[in-house]
mmCIF file of C-alpha atoms and ligand atoms in Angstrom:
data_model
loop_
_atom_site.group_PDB
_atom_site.id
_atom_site.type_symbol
_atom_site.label_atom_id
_atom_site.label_comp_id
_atom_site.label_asym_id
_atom_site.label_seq_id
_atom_site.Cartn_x
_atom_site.Cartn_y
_atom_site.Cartn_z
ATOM 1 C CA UNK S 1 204.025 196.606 -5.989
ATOM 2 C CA UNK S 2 202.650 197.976 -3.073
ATOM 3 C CA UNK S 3 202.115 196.114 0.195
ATOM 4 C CA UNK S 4 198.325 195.312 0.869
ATOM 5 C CA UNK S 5 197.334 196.893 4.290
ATOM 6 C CA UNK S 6 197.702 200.636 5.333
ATOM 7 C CA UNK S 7 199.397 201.455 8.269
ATOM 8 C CA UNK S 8 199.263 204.277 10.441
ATOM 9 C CA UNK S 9 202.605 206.167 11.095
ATOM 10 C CA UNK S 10 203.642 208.231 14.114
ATOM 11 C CA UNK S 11 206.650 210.573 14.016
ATOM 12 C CA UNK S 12 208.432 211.134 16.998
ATOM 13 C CA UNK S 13 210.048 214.246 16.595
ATOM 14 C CA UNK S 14 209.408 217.246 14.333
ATOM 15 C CA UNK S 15 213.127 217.875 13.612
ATOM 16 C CA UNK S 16 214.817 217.780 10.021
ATOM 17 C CA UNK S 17 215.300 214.170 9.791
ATOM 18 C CA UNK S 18 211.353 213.361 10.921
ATOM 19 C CA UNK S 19 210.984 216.403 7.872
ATOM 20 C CA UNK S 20 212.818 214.453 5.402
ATOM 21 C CA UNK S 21 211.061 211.023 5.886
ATOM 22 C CA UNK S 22 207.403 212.052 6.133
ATOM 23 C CA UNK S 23 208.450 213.549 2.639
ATOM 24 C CA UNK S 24 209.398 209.586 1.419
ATOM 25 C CA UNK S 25 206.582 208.294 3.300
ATOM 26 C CA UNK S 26 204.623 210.042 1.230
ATOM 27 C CA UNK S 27 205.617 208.042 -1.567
ATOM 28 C CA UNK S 28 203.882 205.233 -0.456
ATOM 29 C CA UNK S 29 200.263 204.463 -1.163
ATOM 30 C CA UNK S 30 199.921 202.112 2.094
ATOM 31 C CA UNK S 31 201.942 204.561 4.409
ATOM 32 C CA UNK S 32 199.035 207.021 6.295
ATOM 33 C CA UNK S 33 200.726 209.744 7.565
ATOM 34 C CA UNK S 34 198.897 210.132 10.561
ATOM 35 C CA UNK S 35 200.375 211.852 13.575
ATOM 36 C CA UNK S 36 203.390 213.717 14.884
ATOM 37 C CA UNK S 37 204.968 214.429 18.371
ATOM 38 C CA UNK S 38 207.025 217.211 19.403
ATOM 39 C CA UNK S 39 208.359 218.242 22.734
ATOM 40 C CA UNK S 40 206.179 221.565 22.619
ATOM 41 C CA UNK S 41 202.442 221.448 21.272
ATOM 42 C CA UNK S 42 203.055 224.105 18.962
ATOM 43 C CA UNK S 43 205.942 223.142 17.294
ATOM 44 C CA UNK S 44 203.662 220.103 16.823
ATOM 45 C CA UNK S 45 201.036 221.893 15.285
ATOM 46 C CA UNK S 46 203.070 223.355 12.996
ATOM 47 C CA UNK S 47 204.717 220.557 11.681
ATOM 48 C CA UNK S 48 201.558 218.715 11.101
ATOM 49 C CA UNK S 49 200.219 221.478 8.981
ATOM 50 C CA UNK S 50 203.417 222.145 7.100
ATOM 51 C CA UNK S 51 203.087 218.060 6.026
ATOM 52 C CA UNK S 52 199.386 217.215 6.040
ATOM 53 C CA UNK S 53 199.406 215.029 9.037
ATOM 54 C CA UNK S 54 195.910 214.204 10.884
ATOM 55 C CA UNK S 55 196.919 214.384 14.513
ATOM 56 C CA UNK S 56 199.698 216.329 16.372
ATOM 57 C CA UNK S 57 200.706 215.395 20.485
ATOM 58 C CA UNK S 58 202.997 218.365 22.768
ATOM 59 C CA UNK S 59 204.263 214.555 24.102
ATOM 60 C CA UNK S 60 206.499 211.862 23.009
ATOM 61 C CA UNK S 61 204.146 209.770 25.357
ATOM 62 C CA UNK S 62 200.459 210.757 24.009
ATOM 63 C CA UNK S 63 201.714 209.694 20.707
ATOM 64 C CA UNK S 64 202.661 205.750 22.084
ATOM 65 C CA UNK S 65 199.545 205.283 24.173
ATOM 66 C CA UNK S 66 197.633 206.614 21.138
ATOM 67 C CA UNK S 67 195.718 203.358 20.315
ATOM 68 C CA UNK S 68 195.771 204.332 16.546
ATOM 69 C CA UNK S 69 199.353 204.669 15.977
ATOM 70 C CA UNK S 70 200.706 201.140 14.539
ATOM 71 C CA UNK S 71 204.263 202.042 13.731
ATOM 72 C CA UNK S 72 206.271 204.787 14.918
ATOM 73 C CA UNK S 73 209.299 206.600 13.378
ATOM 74 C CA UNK S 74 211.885 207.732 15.883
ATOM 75 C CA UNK S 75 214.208 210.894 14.753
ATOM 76 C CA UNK S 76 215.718 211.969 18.411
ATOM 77 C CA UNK S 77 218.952 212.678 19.129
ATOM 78 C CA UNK S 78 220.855 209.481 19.516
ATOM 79 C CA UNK S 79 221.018 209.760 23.405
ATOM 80 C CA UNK S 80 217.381 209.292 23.326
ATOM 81 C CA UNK S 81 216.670 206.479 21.228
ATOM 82 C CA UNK S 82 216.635 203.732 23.814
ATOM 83 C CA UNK S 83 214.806 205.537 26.050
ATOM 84 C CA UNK S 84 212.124 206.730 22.779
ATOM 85 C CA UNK S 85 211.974 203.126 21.490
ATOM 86 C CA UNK S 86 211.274 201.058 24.987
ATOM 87 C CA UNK S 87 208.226 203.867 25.307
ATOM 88 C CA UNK S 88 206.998 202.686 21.730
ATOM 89 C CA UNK S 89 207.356 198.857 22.558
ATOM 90 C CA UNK S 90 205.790 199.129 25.250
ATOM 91 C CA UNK S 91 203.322 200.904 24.012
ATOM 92 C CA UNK S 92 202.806 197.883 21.678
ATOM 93 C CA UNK S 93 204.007 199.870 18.754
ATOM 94 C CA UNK S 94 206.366 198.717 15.576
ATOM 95 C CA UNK S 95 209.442 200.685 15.274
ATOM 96 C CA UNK S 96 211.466 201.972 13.024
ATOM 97 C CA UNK S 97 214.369 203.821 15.129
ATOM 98 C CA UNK S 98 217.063 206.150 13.496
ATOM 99 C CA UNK S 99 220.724 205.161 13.361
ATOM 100 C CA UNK S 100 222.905 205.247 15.635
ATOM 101 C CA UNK S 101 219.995 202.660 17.057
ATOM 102 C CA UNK S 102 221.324 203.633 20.489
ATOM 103 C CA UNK S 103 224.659 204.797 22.720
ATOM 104 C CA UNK S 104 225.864 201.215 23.437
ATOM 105 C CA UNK S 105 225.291 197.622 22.587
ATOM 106 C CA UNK S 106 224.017 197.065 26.184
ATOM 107 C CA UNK S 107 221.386 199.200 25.157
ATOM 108 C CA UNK S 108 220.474 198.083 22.095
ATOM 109 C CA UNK S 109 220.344 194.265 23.267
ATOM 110 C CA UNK S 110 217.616 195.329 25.645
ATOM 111 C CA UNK S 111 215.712 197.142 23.093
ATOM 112 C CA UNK S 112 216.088 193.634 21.279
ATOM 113 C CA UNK S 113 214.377 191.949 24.283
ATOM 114 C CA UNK S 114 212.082 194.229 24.457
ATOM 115 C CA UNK S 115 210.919 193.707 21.188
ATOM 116 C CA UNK S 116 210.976 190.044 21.378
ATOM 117 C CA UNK S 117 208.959 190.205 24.752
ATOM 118 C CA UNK S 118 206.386 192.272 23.237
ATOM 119 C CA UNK S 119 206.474 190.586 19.861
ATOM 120 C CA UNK S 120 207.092 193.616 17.961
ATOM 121 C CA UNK S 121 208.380 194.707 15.074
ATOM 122 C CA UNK S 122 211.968 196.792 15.823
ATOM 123 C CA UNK S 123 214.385 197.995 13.084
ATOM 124 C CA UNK S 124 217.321 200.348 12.619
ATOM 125 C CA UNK S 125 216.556 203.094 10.108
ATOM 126 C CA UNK S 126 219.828 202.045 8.198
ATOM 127 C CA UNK S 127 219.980 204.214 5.033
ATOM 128 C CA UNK S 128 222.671 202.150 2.776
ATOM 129 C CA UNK S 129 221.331 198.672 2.333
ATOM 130 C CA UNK S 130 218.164 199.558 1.086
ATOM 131 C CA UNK S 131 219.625 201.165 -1.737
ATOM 132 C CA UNK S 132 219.645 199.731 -5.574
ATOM 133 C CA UNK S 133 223.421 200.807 -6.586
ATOM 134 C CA UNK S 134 224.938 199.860 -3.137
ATOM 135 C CA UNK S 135 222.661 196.693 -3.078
ATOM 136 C CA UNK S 136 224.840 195.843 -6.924
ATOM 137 C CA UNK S 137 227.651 196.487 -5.564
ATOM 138 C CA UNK S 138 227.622 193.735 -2.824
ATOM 139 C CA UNK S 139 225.746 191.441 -5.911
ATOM 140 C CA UNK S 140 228.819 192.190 -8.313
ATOM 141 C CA UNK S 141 231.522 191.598 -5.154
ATOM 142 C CA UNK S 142 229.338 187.822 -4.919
ATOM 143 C CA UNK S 143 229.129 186.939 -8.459
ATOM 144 C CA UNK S 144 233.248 187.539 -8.136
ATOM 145 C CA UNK S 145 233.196 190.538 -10.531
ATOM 146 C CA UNK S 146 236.773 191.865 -8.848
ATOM 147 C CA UNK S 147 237.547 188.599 -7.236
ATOM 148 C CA UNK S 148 238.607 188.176 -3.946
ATOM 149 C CA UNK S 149 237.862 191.130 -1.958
ATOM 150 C CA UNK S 150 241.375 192.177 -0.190
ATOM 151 C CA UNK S 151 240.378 195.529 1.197
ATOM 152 C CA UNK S 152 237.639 198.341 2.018
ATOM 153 C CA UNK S 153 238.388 202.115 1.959
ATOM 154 C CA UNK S 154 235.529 204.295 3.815
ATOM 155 C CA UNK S 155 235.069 207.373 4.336
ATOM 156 C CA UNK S 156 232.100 210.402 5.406
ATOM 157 C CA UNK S 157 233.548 213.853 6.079
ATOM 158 C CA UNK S 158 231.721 217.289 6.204
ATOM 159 C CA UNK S 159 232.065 220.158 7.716
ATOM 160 C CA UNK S 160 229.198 221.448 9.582
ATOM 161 C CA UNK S 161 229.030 224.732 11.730
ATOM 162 C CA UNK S 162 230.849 224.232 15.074
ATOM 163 C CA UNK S 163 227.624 224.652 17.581
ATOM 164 C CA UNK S 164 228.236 223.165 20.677
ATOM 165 C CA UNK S 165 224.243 223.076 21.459
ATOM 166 C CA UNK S 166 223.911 221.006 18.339
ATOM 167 C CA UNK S 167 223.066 217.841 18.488
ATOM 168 C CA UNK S 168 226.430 216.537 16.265
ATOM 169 C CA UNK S 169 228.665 218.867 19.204
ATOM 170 C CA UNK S 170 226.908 217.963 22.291
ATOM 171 C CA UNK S 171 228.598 215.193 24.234
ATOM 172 C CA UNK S 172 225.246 214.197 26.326
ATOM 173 C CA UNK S 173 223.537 213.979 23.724
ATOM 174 C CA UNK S 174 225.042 211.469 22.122
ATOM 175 C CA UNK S 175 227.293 213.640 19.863
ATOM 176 C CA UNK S 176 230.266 213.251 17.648
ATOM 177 C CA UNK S 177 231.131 212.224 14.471
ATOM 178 C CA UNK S 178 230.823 208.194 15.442
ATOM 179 C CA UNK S 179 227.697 207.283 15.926
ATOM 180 C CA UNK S 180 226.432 209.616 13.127
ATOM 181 C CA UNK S 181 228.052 209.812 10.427
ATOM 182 C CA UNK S 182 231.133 207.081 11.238
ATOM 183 C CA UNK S 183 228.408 204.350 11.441
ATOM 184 C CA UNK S 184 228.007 204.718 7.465
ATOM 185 C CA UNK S 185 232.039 203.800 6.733
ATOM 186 C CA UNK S 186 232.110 201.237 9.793
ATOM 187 C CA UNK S 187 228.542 199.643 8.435
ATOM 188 C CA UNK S 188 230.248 199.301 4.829
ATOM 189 C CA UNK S 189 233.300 197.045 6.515
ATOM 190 C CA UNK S 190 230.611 195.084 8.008
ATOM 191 C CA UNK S 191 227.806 195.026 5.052
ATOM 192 C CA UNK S 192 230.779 194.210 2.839
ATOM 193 C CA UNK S 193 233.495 192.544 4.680
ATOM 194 C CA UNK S 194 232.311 191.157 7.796
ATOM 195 C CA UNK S 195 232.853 191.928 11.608
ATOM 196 C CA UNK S 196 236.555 193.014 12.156
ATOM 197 C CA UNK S 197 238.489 190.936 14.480
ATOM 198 C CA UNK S 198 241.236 194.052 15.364
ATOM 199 C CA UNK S 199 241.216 197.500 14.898
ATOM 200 C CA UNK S 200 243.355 200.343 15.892
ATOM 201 C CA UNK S 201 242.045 204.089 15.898
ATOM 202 C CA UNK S 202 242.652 207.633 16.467
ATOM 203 C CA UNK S 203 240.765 210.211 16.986
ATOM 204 C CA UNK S 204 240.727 214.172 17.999
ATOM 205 C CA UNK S 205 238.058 216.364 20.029
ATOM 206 C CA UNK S 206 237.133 219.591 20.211
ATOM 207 C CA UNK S 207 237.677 221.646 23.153
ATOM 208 C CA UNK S 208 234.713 220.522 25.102
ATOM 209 C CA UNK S 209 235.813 216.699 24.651
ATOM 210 C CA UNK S 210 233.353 215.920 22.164
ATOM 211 C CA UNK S 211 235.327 213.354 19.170
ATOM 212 C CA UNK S 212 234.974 215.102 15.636
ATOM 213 C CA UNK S 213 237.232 212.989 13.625
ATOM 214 C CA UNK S 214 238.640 209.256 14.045
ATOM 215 C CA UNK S 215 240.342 207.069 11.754
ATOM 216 C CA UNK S 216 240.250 203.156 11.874
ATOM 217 C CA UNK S 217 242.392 200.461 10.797
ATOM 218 C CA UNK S 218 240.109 197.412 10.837
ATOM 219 C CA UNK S 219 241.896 194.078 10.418
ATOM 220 C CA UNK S 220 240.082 190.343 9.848
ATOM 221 C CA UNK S 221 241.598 187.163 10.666
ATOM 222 C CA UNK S 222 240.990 186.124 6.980
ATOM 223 C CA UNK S 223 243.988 188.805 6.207
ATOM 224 C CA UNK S 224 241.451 191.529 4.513
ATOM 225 C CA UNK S 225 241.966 194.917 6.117
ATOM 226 C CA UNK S 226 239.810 198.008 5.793
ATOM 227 C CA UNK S 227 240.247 201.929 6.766
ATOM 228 C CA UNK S 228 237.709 203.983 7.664
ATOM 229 C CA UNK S 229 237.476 207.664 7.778
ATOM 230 C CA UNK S 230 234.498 209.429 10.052
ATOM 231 C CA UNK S 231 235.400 213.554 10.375
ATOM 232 C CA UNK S 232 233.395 216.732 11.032
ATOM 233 C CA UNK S 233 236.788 218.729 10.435
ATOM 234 C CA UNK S 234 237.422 217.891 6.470
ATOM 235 C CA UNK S 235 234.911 217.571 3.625
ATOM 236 C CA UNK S 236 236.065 213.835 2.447
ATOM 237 C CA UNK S 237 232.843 212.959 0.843
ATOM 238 C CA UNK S 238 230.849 209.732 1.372
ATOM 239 C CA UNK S 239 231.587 206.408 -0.216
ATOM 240 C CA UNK S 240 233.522 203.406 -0.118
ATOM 241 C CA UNK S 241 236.280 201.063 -2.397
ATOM 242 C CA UNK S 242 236.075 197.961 -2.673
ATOM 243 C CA UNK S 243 239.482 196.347 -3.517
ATOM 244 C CA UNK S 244 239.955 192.969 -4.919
ATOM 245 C CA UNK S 245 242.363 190.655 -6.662
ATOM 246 C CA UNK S 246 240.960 191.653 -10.236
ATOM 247 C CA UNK S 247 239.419 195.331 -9.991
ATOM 248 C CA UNK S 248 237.611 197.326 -7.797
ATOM 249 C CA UNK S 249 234.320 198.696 -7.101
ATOM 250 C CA UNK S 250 233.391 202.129 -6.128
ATOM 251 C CA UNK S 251 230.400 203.880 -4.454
ATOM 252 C CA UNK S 252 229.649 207.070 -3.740
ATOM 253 C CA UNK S 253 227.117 209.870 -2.695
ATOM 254 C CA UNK S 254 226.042 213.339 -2.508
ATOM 255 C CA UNK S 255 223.889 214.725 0.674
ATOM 256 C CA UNK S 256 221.264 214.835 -1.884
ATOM 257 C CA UNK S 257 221.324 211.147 -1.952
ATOM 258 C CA UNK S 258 222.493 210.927 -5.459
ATOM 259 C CA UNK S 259 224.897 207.846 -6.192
ATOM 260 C CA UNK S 260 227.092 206.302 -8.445
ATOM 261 C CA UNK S 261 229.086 203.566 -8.627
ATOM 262 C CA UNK S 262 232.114 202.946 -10.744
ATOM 263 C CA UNK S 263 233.045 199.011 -11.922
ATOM 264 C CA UNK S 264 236.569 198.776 -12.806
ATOM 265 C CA UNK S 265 237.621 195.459 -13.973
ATOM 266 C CA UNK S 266 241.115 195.001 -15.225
ATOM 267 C CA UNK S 267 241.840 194.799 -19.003
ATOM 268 C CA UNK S 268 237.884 196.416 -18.856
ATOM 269 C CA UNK S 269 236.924 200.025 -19.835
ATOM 270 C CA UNK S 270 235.255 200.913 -16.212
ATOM 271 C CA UNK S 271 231.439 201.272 -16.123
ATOM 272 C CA UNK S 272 229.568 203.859 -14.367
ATOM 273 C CA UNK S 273 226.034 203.183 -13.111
ATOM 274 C CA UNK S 274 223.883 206.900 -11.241
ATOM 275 C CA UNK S 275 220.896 206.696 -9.325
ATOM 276 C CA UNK S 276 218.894 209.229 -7.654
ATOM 277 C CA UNK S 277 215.856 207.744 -5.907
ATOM 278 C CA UNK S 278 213.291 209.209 -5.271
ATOM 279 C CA UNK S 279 212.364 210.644 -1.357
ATOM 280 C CA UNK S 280 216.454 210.660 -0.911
ATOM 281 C CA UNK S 281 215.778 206.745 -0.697
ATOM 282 C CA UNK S 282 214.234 206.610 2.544
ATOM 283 C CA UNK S 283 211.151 205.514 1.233
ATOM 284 C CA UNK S 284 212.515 202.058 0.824
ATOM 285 C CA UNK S 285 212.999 201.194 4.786
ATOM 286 C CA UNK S 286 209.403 201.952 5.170
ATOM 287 C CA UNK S 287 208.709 199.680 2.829
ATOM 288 C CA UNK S 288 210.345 197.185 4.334
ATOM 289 C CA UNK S 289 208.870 197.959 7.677
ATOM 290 C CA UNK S 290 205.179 197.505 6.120
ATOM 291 C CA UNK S 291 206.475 194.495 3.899
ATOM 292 C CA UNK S 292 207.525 192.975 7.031
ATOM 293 C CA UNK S 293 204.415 194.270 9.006
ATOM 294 C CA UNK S 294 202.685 192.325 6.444
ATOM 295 C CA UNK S 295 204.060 189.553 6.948
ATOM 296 C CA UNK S 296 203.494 189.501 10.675
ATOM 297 C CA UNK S 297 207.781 189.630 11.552
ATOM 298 C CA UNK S 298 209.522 191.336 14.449
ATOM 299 C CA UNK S 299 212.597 191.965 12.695
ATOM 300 C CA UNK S 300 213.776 192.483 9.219
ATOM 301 C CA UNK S 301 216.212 190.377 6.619
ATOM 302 C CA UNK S 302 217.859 193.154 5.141
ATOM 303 C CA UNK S 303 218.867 194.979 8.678
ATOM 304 C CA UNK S 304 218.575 192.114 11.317
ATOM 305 C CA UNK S 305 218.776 193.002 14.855
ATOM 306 C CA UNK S 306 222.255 191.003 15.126
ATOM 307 C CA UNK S 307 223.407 192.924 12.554
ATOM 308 C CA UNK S 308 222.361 196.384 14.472
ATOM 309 C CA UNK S 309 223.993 194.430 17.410
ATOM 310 C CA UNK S 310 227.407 193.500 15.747
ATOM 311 C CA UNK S 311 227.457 197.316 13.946
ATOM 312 C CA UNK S 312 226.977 198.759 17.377
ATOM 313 C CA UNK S 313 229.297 196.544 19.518
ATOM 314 C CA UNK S 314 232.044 197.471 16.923
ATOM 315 C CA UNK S 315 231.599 201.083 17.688
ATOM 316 C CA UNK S 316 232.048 200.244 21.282
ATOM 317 C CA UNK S 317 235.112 198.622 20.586
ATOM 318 C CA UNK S 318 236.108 201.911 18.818
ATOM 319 C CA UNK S 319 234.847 203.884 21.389
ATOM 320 C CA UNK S 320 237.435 202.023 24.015
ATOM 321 C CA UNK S 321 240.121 202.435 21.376
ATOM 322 C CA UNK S 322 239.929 205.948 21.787
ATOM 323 C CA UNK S 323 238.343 206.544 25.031
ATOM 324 C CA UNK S 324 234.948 208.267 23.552
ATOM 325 C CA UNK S 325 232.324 209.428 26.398
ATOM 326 C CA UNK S 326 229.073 210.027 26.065
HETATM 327 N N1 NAP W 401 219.243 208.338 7.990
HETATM 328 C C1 NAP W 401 219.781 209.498 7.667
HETATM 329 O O1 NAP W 401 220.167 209.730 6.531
HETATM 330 C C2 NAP W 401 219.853 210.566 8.710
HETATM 331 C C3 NAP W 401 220.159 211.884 8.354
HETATM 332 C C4 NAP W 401 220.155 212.857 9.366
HETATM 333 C C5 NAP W 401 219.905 212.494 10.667
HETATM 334 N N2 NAP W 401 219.635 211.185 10.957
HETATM 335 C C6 NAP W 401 219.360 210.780 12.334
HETATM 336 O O2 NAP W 401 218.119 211.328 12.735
HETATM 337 C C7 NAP W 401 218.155 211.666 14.110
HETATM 338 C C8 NAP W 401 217.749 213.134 14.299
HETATM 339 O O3 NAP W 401 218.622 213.935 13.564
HETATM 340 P P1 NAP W 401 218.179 215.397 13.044
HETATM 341 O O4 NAP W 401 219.243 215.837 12.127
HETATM 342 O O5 NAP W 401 216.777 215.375 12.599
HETATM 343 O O6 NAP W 401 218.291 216.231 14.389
HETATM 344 P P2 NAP W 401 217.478 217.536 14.803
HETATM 345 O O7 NAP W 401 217.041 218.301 13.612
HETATM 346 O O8 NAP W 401 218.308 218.198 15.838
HETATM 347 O O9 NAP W 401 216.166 216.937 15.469
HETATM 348 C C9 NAP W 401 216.224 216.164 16.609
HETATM 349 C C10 NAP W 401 214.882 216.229 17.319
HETATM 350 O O10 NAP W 401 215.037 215.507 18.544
HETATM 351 C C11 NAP W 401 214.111 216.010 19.476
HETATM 352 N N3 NAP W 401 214.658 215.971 20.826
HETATM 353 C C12 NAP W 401 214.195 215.221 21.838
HETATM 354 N N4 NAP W 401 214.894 215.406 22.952
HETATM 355 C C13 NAP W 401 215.826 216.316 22.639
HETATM 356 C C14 NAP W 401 216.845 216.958 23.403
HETATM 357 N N5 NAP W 401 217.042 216.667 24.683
HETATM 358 N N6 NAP W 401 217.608 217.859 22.772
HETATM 359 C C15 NAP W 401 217.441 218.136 21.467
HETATM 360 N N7 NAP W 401 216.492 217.563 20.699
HETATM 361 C C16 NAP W 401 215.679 216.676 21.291
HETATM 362 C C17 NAP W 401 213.706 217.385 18.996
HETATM 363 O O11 NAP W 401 212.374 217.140 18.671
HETATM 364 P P3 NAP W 401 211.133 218.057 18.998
HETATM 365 O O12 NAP W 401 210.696 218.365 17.631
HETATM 366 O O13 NAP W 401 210.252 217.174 19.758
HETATM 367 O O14 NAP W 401 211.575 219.258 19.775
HETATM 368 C C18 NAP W 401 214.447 217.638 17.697
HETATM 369 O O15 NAP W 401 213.599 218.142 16.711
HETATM 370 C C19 NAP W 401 219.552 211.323 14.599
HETATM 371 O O16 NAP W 401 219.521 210.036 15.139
HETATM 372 C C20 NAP W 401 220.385 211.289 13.334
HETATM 373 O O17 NAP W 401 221.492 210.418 13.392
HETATM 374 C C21 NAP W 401 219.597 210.247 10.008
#
């Protein structure tokens, strides 16, 4: 099952995503788990001993020139990741680069070139596709199950602490509820549906300007239409319906990563299908980073960089609509 070579991984960052991953990487037999970077040494130190990893660097920048490192996971804040993932490329390292894969889609079309120049590997850490019930729910939308898809309904709300040095509440660091937790809802319109044509949004901020809840209207020039809800201010859960001409399909999940998905097919009892992968799921993008590795590709099928490109360029669009800042 397993891919034949073992890498070596890098994690760039010891924060609670980089936490979180190391634990799926562990999952894999070909994944070596072999050094972390923090901004301070010690902080470092003690994430390396907390997860078993070999080597630890006090710099983002000892970790890329290490000659060792072959692919590098990137957990920064989303202000950072262009700047984290040009010092990997260059550094002739793979990535694998947390969502939002950067502020704008200026940004992430150099990163692009980049990895084309340096013919490496480069792929946004996109949690959804890679999963087994949201991967049958686009299979059932193909094989027709509810027919003609007419519209999308979207939606990731939660209500986390107001702390304006937090990442999610700090404007120059790429904060706000759009690039990281919107991106799921807006990246299930697209996955789904394909790229919106028109949209029309609104959205509110706290008192320091930072956006902490938009809704979208998404329109396509086929007629489909989909709404999307992104919000730090209401707990609206995290899922999506699919509505067609003969049912609809609905999935949804905890912050556990637990899923389900509900068929319901007129003049058909509805079917219910749960999941709960293993490593919250996110061993399966590092499998397809090492599958891909393998195969000696810069960029992967199931999250292409002009998919990355199109997801990010909508959420410029949005960003216009309702005059976001970062
Ligand atoms: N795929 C998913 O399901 C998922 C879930 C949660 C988060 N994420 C993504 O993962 C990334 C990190 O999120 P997180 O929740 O792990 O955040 P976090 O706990 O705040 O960690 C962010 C890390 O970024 C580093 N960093 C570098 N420059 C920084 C700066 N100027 N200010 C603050 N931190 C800085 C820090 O690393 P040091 O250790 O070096 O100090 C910190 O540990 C984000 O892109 C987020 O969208 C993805």
């Amino acid at each position: 099952m397993y891919t034949k070579k073992r890498y070596k991984w890098g994690i760039l960052t010891a924060g609670r995503m980089s936490a979180k991953f190391v634990q799926a990487l562990k999952l894999l037999d070909n994944a070596d788990l072999y050094a972390v970077a923090a901004r301070d040494l010690s902080r470092a130190k003690l994430f390396a001993e907390e997860h078993g990893i070999k080597k630890y660097y006090g710099s983002y920048q000892a970790l890329a020139m290490d000659p060792e490192v072959e692919v590098v996971y990137i957990a920064s804040p989303h202000s950072h990741h262009f700047e984290h993932t040009m010092l990997c490329l260059k550094n002739g390292k793979a990535v694998l680069c947390e969502k939002a894969f950067a502020l704008d889609a200026s940004d992430v079309q150099t990163m692009i070139r980049e990895a084309r120049l340096q013919k490496r590997f480069l792929m946004e850490a996109l949690w959804p596709p890679f999963q087994p019930l949201y991967k049958k729910a686009k299979e059932l939308l193909q094989l027709g199950e509810i027919g003609r898809l007419i519209h999308i309904d979207a939606r990731f709300g939660l209500q986390p602490p107001y702390d304006p040095s937090n990442r999610k509440f700090n404007r120059s660091l790429g904060g706000g509820s759009l690039l990281d937790i919107g991106i799921y809802p807006i990246h299930d319109v697209l996955y789904f549906m394909g790229t919106p044509d028109s949209l029309a949004a609104k959205a509110t901020f706290t008192e320091l300007g930072v956006e902490e809840s938009i809704q979208i209207i998404f329109g396509l020039e086929s007629g489909q239409t989909a709404t999307v809800l992104s919000s730090y201010k209401i707990d609206a859960g995290i899922g999506c319906t699919l509505y067609g001409e003969k049912g609809n399909i609905s999935f949804s999940r905890r912050r556990d990563m637990s899923q389900q998905l509900i068929v319901s097919v007129q003049g058909k009892a509805p079917v219910e299908f749960c999941d709960t992968p293993l490593g919250m799921g996110y061993h399966f993008e590092a499998q397809e980073v090492m599958r891909c590795l393998d195969k000696g590709v810069i960029e992967s099928q199931v999250v292409p960089h002009t998919f990355s490109l199109a997801l990010m360029m909508v959420m410029d669009r949005v960003r216009g609509e309702v005059g976001i800042e970062y």
